[in-house]
């Protein structure tokens, strides 16, 4: 019995060593893109396009590996040592924290690429059930009594933070900057939320598969995806009068790419996002491209006109928004536990 | 006299098993519980896995990323289970065959990984080996990757499944006592002889149960592994993580198909146990 | 090994086995866990108290420990029943049932959570019959109990089962010969013999349920103050890069679980020694 076990152990250790060394000795160029949840489909197609482009240009073979997860968790993994060559996350704050905690790249990272380093943007819209039975047209309709809202927990989900800020920005604009009215509006909104999932995709599943809720607050690209992939004749997208301009930014992780010797490829990988090919793919996957002229007009026609405000003009940047609203004891917590 | 014996034997027979009604009731309750908590969820997993037919099911399993996940899961279990087996036997021997102070304390320490939230089990290794942790900068300077790589996944799996074999063996070996071993000792047997000839045959079932549980848990662990894996597709995704990825891609059929593999693995180990049982008993 | 005072025994191997046990335990469990305590110690007393004694954290403690206790009790009762039926009765398809018991370990917790939420939601196989009766399970604390019961199920069955299998019939026969009825035999002879295993199984199921995260978050609804479990709060702290705050809550959980396990183990050893005398 014991002899068999010792043999098994040895065999397993040998196998494990074989695999680990095998990974380390891989010859071709490998990039690791650490991203958030809703970009899976986009990057799957984009990576193929970039590999082809790079092969034509330099004859090198690039394999882009993907890691997806909640934005906060992904940023934390990079901080704790996940060797990402590029990060493409849901919001700038998470990348700011990476810069601050690791010093892998400068704090001015957002100015290194055009458009605040966001090659595509999105916004927050409503997904409702077919025929819009509750007659939801704008933000005011969803805070009414008897409307059930699905949105994830802003503490664990990047998308949920955009949802919260979109609602807050709307109320603040409407009330002419009255803080108390705004707070009351957002409190009423969250009183209508029966479930706080931990991530955007969890919320979509709750809304679509479990049939819970009258309205889902969602990324525009996620809403399109849900309608087209999960049930074209079951849902409708409602665009509110005002919403937030969500900019999911990207950056190269300098220190890691320098060690891997992949800085140039990584840089080209992100720049290619701004190229006609990258922009076209972004629009195809329901992201609003920053250069719409490169995209397929049919794809662009899908995006309705929305009155958008930015996080900087309403909240004075992510750092401030994070601290006031999402830190422990912030406005989100106060909705559930009244501050003393 | 004969009548008296007859009465005694019939009472003793009755008293050795429960009345029929009780037997039915117990069996019924136990089965109802299992159906509600095990059979129905399992059926739900299989139904969703086969929703689009066998072809879709098979395609999900032979997809390269799924195969990579299967391979990684087997490696991880293959390393952590034998290590914990050796530990479990050694701990059970020390604890049950000798008397010393602080025994309950030691057992509790061994139990501890059960009660540690998977989230925390992952976190402690990040605190230790992460770039912001104590050893992280040194490891990074020497280009040694523990977390977000295979060794980290193996480590947390060992942690999570740490107590299984020991915990299974301790009550069993306690119940057995030390008389048989002491008798063997007096008859001049060596330590290893006692262990293999006297102790082992008595506790073989406990060891097997322990290994089976340990293995099932090692393959199925999600939370802790998720913290240290980095979720790199095709590289550091174990089967449970691969399931999560597929689910988050709205690829429900593939997600549940891969999940059924884990359920089948559990059943397979039990079949192996049944076969061994036969072999040993005959 | 100096902390362990050993009494004389004729059996060999104490040094080797104890040495290995302590070494392995230290490397895998104690040293990494001590990191948690050190990290927590970087907090001032006020910060620590602020992190672990806020209304929300306290509510999550009540929820987590309460639901886990109920789930472990359910598992204690039904787990014993299942083990008993599996060992003592003849049943068609017993092997299959036996194999199923391990399922909660093998099935990734996330799959379990997703599946259970699907079953007990208002449009699920089970939920559709319960909802008209006014019983909501998914996305309420009841759902948390269901998930915790599921993941802890194998513990009691698998700890009691080997002991029942090894139990010799002689004692029961003797009791019967002495005129005990079946119930008396069970209470006086069988139950005491399986109590240590049962307690162990209960304690393990309880401890496991306290820490459970993956399956619970899918079915809990995660509403602050109502259905938010403690491990989720730890994750929440981590997402804000508040490692110290996260480890503070983790430490409190750890100490609680340790005390629960220690108490049960002490009771067990005490009752054993008592029985030996």
PDB file of C-alpha atoms in Angstrom, chain B residues 11-277:
ATOM      1  CA  UNK B  11     -37.287 -11.585  21.631  1.00  0.00           C
ATOM      2  CA  UNK B  12     -33.610 -11.392  20.936  1.00  0.00           C
ATOM      3  CA  UNK B  13     -34.277 -11.594  17.250  1.00  0.00           C
ATOM      4  CA  UNK B  14     -36.840  -8.831  17.511  1.00  0.00           C
ATOM      5  CA  UNK B  15     -34.552  -6.752  19.629  1.00  0.00           C
ATOM      6  CA  UNK B  16     -31.741  -6.976  17.099  1.00  0.00           C
ATOM      7  CA  UNK B  17     -33.550  -5.070  14.440  1.00  0.00           C
ATOM      8  CA  UNK B  18     -36.220  -2.436  14.376  1.00  0.00           C
ATOM      9  CA  UNK B  19     -39.928  -3.109  13.829  1.00  0.00           C
ATOM     10  CA  UNK B  20     -40.848  -3.072  10.173  1.00  0.00           C
ATOM     11  CA  UNK B  21     -42.724   0.210  10.428  1.00  0.00           C
ATOM     12  CA  UNK B  22     -39.702   1.946  11.915  1.00  0.00           C
ATOM     13  CA  UNK B  23     -37.455   0.536   9.231  1.00  0.00           C
ATOM     14  CA  UNK B  24     -39.741   1.793   6.511  1.00  0.00           C
ATOM     15  CA  UNK B  25     -40.045   5.167   8.157  1.00  0.00           C
ATOM     16  CA  UNK B  26     -36.296   5.591   8.576  1.00  0.00           C
ATOM     17  CA  UNK B  27     -35.569   4.437   5.042  1.00  0.00           C
ATOM     18  CA  UNK B  28     -38.276   6.691   3.685  1.00  0.00           C
ATOM     19  CA  UNK B  29     -37.026   9.741   5.559  1.00  0.00           C
ATOM     20  CA  UNK B  30     -33.416   9.128   4.626  1.00  0.00           C
ATOM     21  CA  UNK B  31     -34.297   8.636   0.978  1.00  0.00           C
ATOM     22  CA  UNK B  32     -36.565  11.679   0.903  1.00  0.00           C
ATOM     23  CA  UNK B  33     -33.731  13.760   2.315  1.00  0.00           C
ATOM     24  CA  UNK B  34     -31.255  12.429  -0.230  1.00  0.00           C
ATOM     25  CA  UNK B  35     -33.654  12.916  -3.109  1.00  0.00           C
ATOM     26  CA  UNK B  36     -34.366  16.491  -2.112  1.00  0.00           C
ATOM     27  CA  UNK B  37     -30.767  17.483  -1.459  1.00  0.00           C
ATOM     28  CA  UNK B  38     -28.793  15.281  -3.829  1.00  0.00           C
ATOM     29  CA  UNK B  39     -30.780  13.592  -6.555  1.00  0.00           C
ATOM     30  CA  UNK B  40     -32.790  16.611  -7.643  1.00  0.00           C
ATOM     31  CA  UNK B  41     -29.777  18.972  -7.862  1.00  0.00           C
ATOM     32  CA  UNK B  42     -27.767  16.292  -9.650  1.00  0.00           C
ATOM     33  CA  UNK B  43     -30.606  15.690 -12.080  1.00  0.00           C
ATOM     34  CA  UNK B  44     -30.836  19.423 -12.672  1.00  0.00           C
ATOM     35  CA  UNK B  45     -27.133  19.552 -13.521  1.00  0.00           C
ATOM     36  CA  UNK B  46     -27.427  16.679 -15.997  1.00  0.00           C
ATOM     37  CA  UNK B  47     -30.616  17.988 -17.571  1.00  0.00           C
ATOM     38  CA  UNK B  48     -29.002  21.344 -18.247  1.00  0.00           C
ATOM     39  CA  UNK B  49     -25.827  19.688 -19.500  1.00  0.00           C
ATOM     40  CA  UNK B  50     -27.737  17.618 -22.035  1.00  0.00           C
ATOM     41  CA  UNK B  51     -30.220  20.325 -22.996  1.00  0.00           C
ATOM     42  CA  UNK B  52     -28.728  20.641 -26.475  1.00  0.00           C
ATOM     43  CA  UNK B  53     -27.982  16.976 -26.986  1.00  0.00           C
ATOM     44  CA  UNK B  54     -24.995  14.702 -26.659  1.00  0.00           C
ATOM     45  CA  UNK B  55     -22.978  16.408 -29.379  1.00  0.00           C
ATOM     46  CA  UNK B  56     -22.966  19.742 -27.586  1.00  0.00           C
ATOM     47  CA  UNK B  57     -22.133  17.930 -24.360  1.00  0.00           C
ATOM     48  CA  UNK B  58     -19.202  16.110 -25.909  1.00  0.00           C
ATOM     49  CA  UNK B  59     -17.967  19.224 -27.703  1.00  0.00           C
ATOM     50  CA  UNK B  60     -17.795  21.079 -24.398  1.00  0.00           C
ATOM     51  CA  UNK B  61     -15.648  18.371 -22.868  1.00  0.00           C
ATOM     52  CA  UNK B  62     -13.105  17.857 -25.629  1.00  0.00           C
ATOM     53  CA  UNK B  63     -12.606  21.579 -26.108  1.00  0.00           C
ATOM     54  CA  UNK B  64      -8.858  22.341 -25.529  1.00  0.00           C
ATOM     55  CA  UNK B  65      -9.387  24.658 -22.560  1.00  0.00           C
ATOM     56  CA  UNK B  66     -11.597  22.055 -20.912  1.00  0.00           C
ATOM     57  CA  UNK B  67      -8.933  19.398 -21.453  1.00  0.00           C
ATOM     58  CA  UNK B  68      -6.291  21.693 -19.988  1.00  0.00           C
ATOM     59  CA  UNK B  69      -8.535  22.201 -16.968  1.00  0.00           C
ATOM     60  CA  UNK B  70      -9.043  18.457 -16.573  1.00  0.00           C
ATOM     61  CA  UNK B  71      -5.302  17.859 -16.738  1.00  0.00           C
ATOM     62  CA  UNK B  72      -4.566  20.560 -14.183  1.00  0.00           C
ATOM     63  CA  UNK B  73      -7.238  19.251 -11.829  1.00  0.00           C
ATOM     64  CA  UNK B  74      -5.799  15.732 -12.019  1.00  0.00           C
ATOM     65  CA  UNK B  75      -2.285  17.008 -11.332  1.00  0.00           C
ATOM     66  CA  UNK B  76      -3.426  19.040  -8.355  1.00  0.00           C
ATOM     67  CA  UNK B  77      -5.395  16.167  -6.837  1.00  0.00           C
ATOM     68  CA  UNK B  78      -2.587  13.755  -7.659  1.00  0.00           C
ATOM     69  CA  UNK B  79      -0.136  15.734  -5.577  1.00  0.00           C
ATOM     70  CA  UNK B  80      -2.283  16.888  -2.694  1.00  0.00           C
ATOM     71  CA  UNK B  81      -4.180  13.680  -1.920  1.00  0.00           C
ATOM     72  CA  UNK B  82      -1.124  11.392  -1.371  1.00  0.00           C
ATOM     73  CA  UNK B  83       0.562  14.032   0.779  1.00  0.00           C
ATOM     74  CA  UNK B  84      -2.506  14.385   2.947  1.00  0.00           C
ATOM     75  CA  UNK B  85      -2.827  10.613   3.136  1.00  0.00           C
ATOM     76  CA  UNK B  86       0.648  10.219   4.568  1.00  0.00           C
ATOM     77  CA  UNK B  87      -0.009  13.046   6.975  1.00  0.00           C
ATOM     78  CA  UNK B  88      -3.396  11.676   8.007  1.00  0.00           C
ATOM     79  CA  UNK B  89      -2.048   8.246   8.869  1.00  0.00           C
ATOM     80  CA  UNK B  90       0.900   9.627  10.743  1.00  0.00           C
ATOM     81  CA  UNK B  91      -1.225  12.085  12.727  1.00  0.00           C
ATOM     82  CA  UNK B  92      -3.802   9.439  13.580  1.00  0.00           C
ATOM     83  CA  UNK B  93      -1.064   7.085  14.813  1.00  0.00           C
ATOM     84  CA  UNK B  94       0.498   9.721  17.041  1.00  0.00           C
ATOM     85  CA  UNK B  95      -2.814  10.857  18.426  1.00  0.00           C
ATOM     86  CA  UNK B  96      -4.599   7.596  19.043  1.00  0.00           C
ATOM     87  CA  UNK B  97      -1.837   5.243  20.073  1.00  0.00           C
ATOM     88  CA  UNK B  98      -0.208   7.465  22.677  1.00  0.00           C
ATOM     89  CA  UNK B  99      -1.307   9.543  25.607  1.00  0.00           C
ATOM     90  CA  UNK B 100      -0.125  13.099  25.864  1.00  0.00           C
ATOM     91  CA  UNK B 101      -1.383  16.433  27.037  1.00  0.00           C
ATOM     92  CA  UNK B 102      -2.985  18.896  24.650  1.00  0.00           C
ATOM     93  CA  UNK B 103      -4.467  16.200  22.463  1.00  0.00           C
ATOM     94  CA  UNK B 104      -7.825  17.900  21.992  1.00  0.00           C
ATOM     95  CA  UNK B 105      -5.951  21.075  21.131  1.00  0.00           C
ATOM     96  CA  UNK B 106      -3.867  19.313  18.487  1.00  0.00           C
ATOM     97  CA  UNK B 107      -6.943  17.710  16.931  1.00  0.00           C
ATOM     98  CA  UNK B 108      -8.629  21.064  16.813  1.00  0.00           C
ATOM     99  CA  UNK B 109      -5.652  22.533  14.984  1.00  0.00           C
ATOM    100  CA  UNK B 110      -5.921  19.731  12.456  1.00  0.00           C
ATOM    101  CA  UNK B 111      -9.645  20.453  12.054  1.00  0.00           C
ATOM    102  CA  UNK B 112      -9.015  24.115  11.569  1.00  0.00           C
ATOM    103  CA  UNK B 113      -8.765  24.195   7.746  1.00  0.00           C
ATOM    104  CA  UNK B 114     -12.357  22.923   7.573  1.00  0.00           C
ATOM    105  CA  UNK B 115     -13.637  25.928   9.395  1.00  0.00           C
ATOM    106  CA  UNK B 116     -11.532  28.440   7.545  1.00  0.00           C
ATOM    107  CA  UNK B 117     -13.597  30.077   4.866  1.00  0.00           C
ATOM    108  CA  UNK B 118     -12.282  29.186   1.400  1.00  0.00           C
ATOM    109  CA  UNK B 119     -11.927  32.886   0.811  1.00  0.00           C
ATOM    110  CA  UNK B 120      -9.525  33.116   3.738  1.00  0.00           C
ATOM    111  CA  UNK B 121      -7.586  29.982   2.813  1.00  0.00           C
ATOM    112  CA  UNK B 122      -6.724  31.620  -0.466  1.00  0.00           C
ATOM    113  CA  UNK B 123      -6.034  34.951   1.172  1.00  0.00           C
ATOM    114  CA  UNK B 124      -3.459  33.628   3.640  1.00  0.00           C
ATOM    115  CA  UNK B 125      -1.255  32.378   0.826  1.00  0.00           C
ATOM    116  CA  UNK B 126      -1.619  35.667  -0.982  1.00  0.00           C
ATOM    117  CA  UNK B 127      -0.581  37.467   2.205  1.00  0.00           C
ATOM    118  CA  UNK B 128       2.430  35.192   2.421  1.00  0.00           C
ATOM    119  CA  UNK B 129       3.557  34.823  -1.185  1.00  0.00           C
ATOM    120  CA  UNK B 130       1.811  37.731  -2.944  1.00  0.00           C
ATOM    121  CA  UNK B 131       3.825  40.619  -4.317  1.00  0.00           C
ATOM    122  CA  UNK B 132       2.648  42.747  -1.388  1.00  0.00           C
ATOM    123  CA  UNK B 133       3.214  39.872   1.042  1.00  0.00           C
ATOM    124  CA  UNK B 134       6.248  38.942   3.109  1.00  0.00           C
ATOM    125  CA  UNK B 135       7.963  36.546   0.735  1.00  0.00           C
ATOM    126  CA  UNK B 136       6.545  37.996  -2.475  1.00  0.00           C
ATOM    127  CA  UNK B 137       9.284  40.503  -3.317  1.00  0.00           C
ATOM    128  CA  UNK B 138      12.008  37.902  -2.725  1.00  0.00           C
ATOM    129  CA  UNK B 139      10.203  35.284  -4.828  1.00  0.00           C
ATOM    130  CA  UNK B 140       9.612  37.795  -7.573  1.00  0.00           C
ATOM    131  CA  UNK B 141      13.269  38.852  -7.572  1.00  0.00           C
ATOM    132  CA  UNK B 142      14.263  35.214  -8.043  1.00  0.00           C
ATOM    133  CA  UNK B 143      11.583  34.670 -10.661  1.00  0.00           C
ATOM    134  CA  UNK B 144       9.835  32.003  -8.628  1.00  0.00           C
ATOM    135  CA  UNK B 145       6.118  31.945  -9.200  1.00  0.00           C
ATOM    136  CA  UNK B 146       4.037  30.325  -6.480  1.00  0.00           C
ATOM    137  CA  UNK B 147       0.679  32.017  -6.587  1.00  0.00           C
ATOM    138  CA  UNK B 148      -1.134  32.575  -9.854  1.00  0.00           C
ATOM    139  CA  UNK B 149       0.645  29.398 -10.949  1.00  0.00           C
ATOM    140  CA  UNK B 150       0.344  25.658 -10.385  1.00  0.00           C
ATOM    141  CA  UNK B 151       2.281  25.448  -7.059  1.00  0.00           C
ATOM    142  CA  UNK B 152      -0.086  27.960  -5.426  1.00  0.00           C
ATOM    143  CA  UNK B 153      -3.117  25.997  -6.556  1.00  0.00           C
ATOM    144  CA  UNK B 154      -1.576  22.811  -5.160  1.00  0.00           C
ATOM    145  CA  UNK B 155      -0.802  24.523  -1.852  1.00  0.00           C
ATOM    146  CA  UNK B 156      -4.323  25.811  -1.235  1.00  0.00           C
ATOM    147  CA  UNK B 157      -5.765  22.479  -2.276  1.00  0.00           C
ATOM    148  CA  UNK B 158      -3.575  20.737   0.281  1.00  0.00           C
ATOM    149  CA  UNK B 159      -4.737  23.260   2.868  1.00  0.00           C
ATOM    150  CA  UNK B 160      -8.415  22.845   2.067  1.00  0.00           C
ATOM    151  CA  UNK B 161      -8.287  19.041   2.090  1.00  0.00           C
ATOM    152  CA  UNK B 162      -5.761  18.863   4.925  1.00  0.00           C
ATOM    153  CA  UNK B 163      -7.900  17.257   7.650  1.00  0.00           C
ATOM    154  CA  UNK B 164      -9.875  14.692   5.658  1.00  0.00           C
ATOM    155  CA  UNK B 165      -7.837  11.522   6.105  1.00  0.00           C
ATOM    156  CA  UNK B 166      -6.736  12.342   9.650  1.00  0.00           C
ATOM    157  CA  UNK B 167     -10.274  13.207  10.693  1.00  0.00           C
ATOM    158  CA  UNK B 168     -11.633  10.007   9.269  1.00  0.00           C
ATOM    159  CA  UNK B 169      -9.017   7.853  10.957  1.00  0.00           C
ATOM    160  CA  UNK B 170      -8.843   9.354  14.428  1.00  0.00           C
ATOM    161  CA  UNK B 171     -12.312   8.320  15.685  1.00  0.00           C
ATOM    162  CA  UNK B 172     -11.897   4.914  14.115  1.00  0.00           C
ATOM    163  CA  UNK B 173      -8.481   4.170  15.590  1.00  0.00           C
ATOM    164  CA  UNK B 174      -9.657   5.523  18.913  1.00  0.00           C
ATOM    165  CA  UNK B 175     -12.518   3.079  18.959  1.00  0.00           C
ATOM    166  CA  UNK B 176     -10.047   0.300  18.198  1.00  0.00           C
ATOM    167  CA  UNK B 177      -7.764   0.996  21.129  1.00  0.00           C
ATOM    168  CA  UNK B 178      -4.170  -0.229  21.431  1.00  0.00           C
ATOM    169  CA  UNK B 179      -4.550  -3.753  22.769  1.00  0.00           C
ATOM    170  CA  UNK B 180      -3.981  -5.529  19.480  1.00  0.00           C
ATOM    171  CA  UNK B 181      -0.894  -3.497  18.682  1.00  0.00           C
ATOM    172  CA  UNK B 182       0.490  -4.061  22.149  1.00  0.00           C
ATOM    173  CA  UNK B 183      -0.096  -7.773  21.824  1.00  0.00           C
ATOM    174  CA  UNK B 184       1.770  -7.794  18.520  1.00  0.00           C
ATOM    175  CA  UNK B 185       4.553  -5.824  20.151  1.00  0.00           C
ATOM    176  CA  UNK B 186       4.873  -8.402  22.910  1.00  0.00           C
ATOM    177  CA  UNK B 187       5.038 -11.095  20.242  1.00  0.00           C
ATOM    178  CA  UNK B 188       8.053  -9.302  18.803  1.00  0.00           C
ATOM    179  CA  UNK B 189       6.662  -7.548  15.748  1.00  0.00           C
ATOM    180  CA  UNK B 190       8.460  -4.455  14.471  1.00  0.00           C
ATOM    181  CA  UNK B 191       6.779  -1.066  14.209  1.00  0.00           C
ATOM    182  CA  UNK B 192       6.119  -1.298  10.474  1.00  0.00           C
ATOM    183  CA  UNK B 193       4.914  -4.870  10.822  1.00  0.00           C
ATOM    184  CA  UNK B 194       2.431  -3.812  13.474  1.00  0.00           C
ATOM    185  CA  UNK B 195       1.251  -0.978  11.329  1.00  0.00           C
ATOM    186  CA  UNK B 196       0.760  -2.986   8.139  1.00  0.00           C
ATOM    187  CA  UNK B 197      -0.395  -6.266   9.643  1.00  0.00           C
ATOM    188  CA  UNK B 198      -2.449  -5.147  12.633  1.00  0.00           C
ATOM    189  CA  UNK B 199      -3.505  -1.532  12.360  1.00  0.00           C
ATOM    190  CA  UNK B 200      -3.996  -1.123   8.641  1.00  0.00           C
ATOM    191  CA  UNK B 201      -6.426  -4.015   8.073  1.00  0.00           C
ATOM    192  CA  UNK B 202      -8.599  -2.629  10.848  1.00  0.00           C
ATOM    193  CA  UNK B 203      -8.807   0.897   9.515  1.00  0.00           C
ATOM    194  CA  UNK B 204      -8.586   0.317   5.790  1.00  0.00           C
ATOM    195  CA  UNK B 205     -12.197   1.483   5.303  1.00  0.00           C
ATOM    196  CA  UNK B 206     -11.579   4.677   7.152  1.00  0.00           C
ATOM    197  CA  UNK B 207      -8.481   5.330   5.047  1.00  0.00           C
ATOM    198  CA  UNK B 208     -10.433   4.716   1.873  1.00  0.00           C
ATOM    199  CA  UNK B 209     -13.295   6.963   2.867  1.00  0.00           C
ATOM    200  CA  UNK B 210     -10.796   9.613   3.808  1.00  0.00           C
ATOM    201  CA  UNK B 211      -8.994   9.383   0.491  1.00  0.00           C
ATOM    202  CA  UNK B 212     -12.233   9.444  -1.454  1.00  0.00           C
ATOM    203  CA  UNK B 213     -13.499  12.523   0.343  1.00  0.00           C
ATOM    204  CA  UNK B 214     -10.131  14.193   0.125  1.00  0.00           C
ATOM    205  CA  UNK B 215      -9.966  13.512  -3.581  1.00  0.00           C
ATOM    206  CA  UNK B 216     -13.501  14.683  -4.277  1.00  0.00           C
ATOM    207  CA  UNK B 217     -12.910  17.895  -2.405  1.00  0.00           C
ATOM    208  CA  UNK B 218      -9.507  18.443  -3.995  1.00  0.00           C
ATOM    209  CA  UNK B 219     -11.062  18.265  -7.428  1.00  0.00           C
ATOM    210  CA  UNK B 220     -14.133  20.276  -6.566  1.00  0.00           C
ATOM    211  CA  UNK B 221     -12.614  23.140  -4.584  1.00  0.00           C
ATOM    212  CA  UNK B 222     -13.619  26.464  -6.009  1.00  0.00           C
ATOM    213  CA  UNK B 223     -13.402  29.419  -3.629  1.00  0.00           C
ATOM    214  CA  UNK B 224      -9.847  29.100  -2.362  1.00  0.00           C
ATOM    215  CA  UNK B 225      -8.372  28.106  -5.696  1.00  0.00           C
ATOM    216  CA  UNK B 226     -10.158  31.019  -7.318  1.00  0.00           C
ATOM    217  CA  UNK B 227      -8.220  33.451  -5.118  1.00  0.00           C
ATOM    218  CA  UNK B 228      -4.761  32.165  -6.082  1.00  0.00           C
ATOM    219  CA  UNK B 229      -5.361  30.991  -9.638  1.00  0.00           C
ATOM    220  CA  UNK B 230      -5.363  34.219 -11.637  1.00  0.00           C
ATOM    221  CA  UNK B 231      -7.932  32.589 -13.974  1.00  0.00           C
ATOM    222  CA  UNK B 232      -5.623  32.384 -16.968  1.00  0.00           C
ATOM    223  CA  UNK B 233      -7.522  30.468 -19.589  1.00  0.00           C
ATOM    224  CA  UNK B 234      -5.931  27.175 -20.534  1.00  0.00           C
ATOM    225  CA  UNK B 235      -3.174  27.604 -17.983  1.00  0.00           C
ATOM    226  CA  UNK B 236      -4.294  28.039 -14.373  1.00  0.00           C
ATOM    227  CA  UNK B 237      -7.968  27.170 -14.591  1.00  0.00           C
ATOM    228  CA  UNK B 238      -9.029  24.040 -12.752  1.00  0.00           C
ATOM    229  CA  UNK B 239     -12.292  22.331 -13.645  1.00  0.00           C
ATOM    230  CA  UNK B 240     -14.422  24.276 -11.151  1.00  0.00           C
ATOM    231  CA  UNK B 241     -12.969  27.557 -12.394  1.00  0.00           C
ATOM    232  CA  UNK B 242     -13.544  26.520 -15.976  1.00  0.00           C
ATOM    233  CA  UNK B 243     -17.185  25.866 -15.103  1.00  0.00           C
ATOM    234  CA  UNK B 244     -17.491  29.371 -13.707  1.00  0.00           C
ATOM    235  CA  UNK B 245     -15.930  30.890 -16.810  1.00  0.00           C
ATOM    236  CA  UNK B 246     -18.283  29.050 -19.133  1.00  0.00           C
ATOM    237  CA  UNK B 247     -21.258  30.014 -17.007  1.00  0.00           C
ATOM    238  CA  UNK B 248     -20.221  33.642 -17.094  1.00  0.00           C
ATOM    239  CA  UNK B 249     -20.022  33.423 -20.862  1.00  0.00           C
ATOM    240  CA  UNK B 250     -23.700  32.422 -20.867  1.00  0.00           C
ATOM    241  CA  UNK B 251     -22.521  29.075 -22.183  1.00  0.00           C
ATOM    242  CA  UNK B 252     -24.759  27.220 -19.747  1.00  0.00           C
ATOM    243  CA  UNK B 253     -24.756  23.873 -21.535  1.00  0.00           C
ATOM    244  CA  UNK B 254     -20.964  23.657 -21.593  1.00  0.00           C
ATOM    245  CA  UNK B 255     -20.717  24.827 -17.982  1.00  0.00           C
ATOM    246  CA  UNK B 256     -23.009  22.110 -16.729  1.00  0.00           C
ATOM    247  CA  UNK B 257     -21.424  19.531 -19.029  1.00  0.00           C
ATOM    248  CA  UNK B 258     -18.044  20.148 -17.414  1.00  0.00           C
ATOM    249  CA  UNK B 259     -19.697  20.112 -13.990  1.00  0.00           C
ATOM    250  CA  UNK B 260     -21.096  16.649 -14.674  1.00  0.00           C
ATOM    251  CA  UNK B 261     -17.521  15.452 -15.151  1.00  0.00           C
ATOM    252  CA  UNK B 262     -16.826  16.284 -11.535  1.00  0.00           C
ATOM    253  CA  UNK B 263     -19.983  14.511 -10.430  1.00  0.00           C
ATOM    254  CA  UNK B 264     -18.956  11.493 -12.485  1.00  0.00           C
ATOM    255  CA  UNK B 265     -15.492  11.544 -10.940  1.00  0.00           C
ATOM    256  CA  UNK B 266     -17.081  11.296  -7.517  1.00  0.00           C
ATOM    257  CA  UNK B 267     -19.114   8.326  -8.615  1.00  0.00           C
ATOM    258  CA  UNK B 268     -16.090   6.741 -10.258  1.00  0.00           C
ATOM    259  CA  UNK B 269     -14.043   6.866  -7.066  1.00  0.00           C
ATOM    260  CA  UNK B 270     -16.892   5.157  -5.259  1.00  0.00           C
ATOM    261  CA  UNK B 271     -16.961   2.410  -7.841  1.00  0.00           C
ATOM    262  CA  UNK B 272     -13.234   1.975  -7.311  1.00  0.00           C
ATOM    263  CA  UNK B 273     -13.911   1.696  -3.603  1.00  0.00           C
ATOM    264  CA  UNK B 274     -16.575  -0.939  -4.159  1.00  0.00           C
ATOM    265  CA  UNK B 275     -14.206  -2.999  -6.318  1.00  0.00           C
ATOM    266  CA  UNK B 276     -11.435  -2.787  -3.736  1.00  0.00           C
ATOM    267  CA  UNK B 277     -13.884  -3.768  -1.062  1.00  0.00           C
TER     268      UNK B 277
END
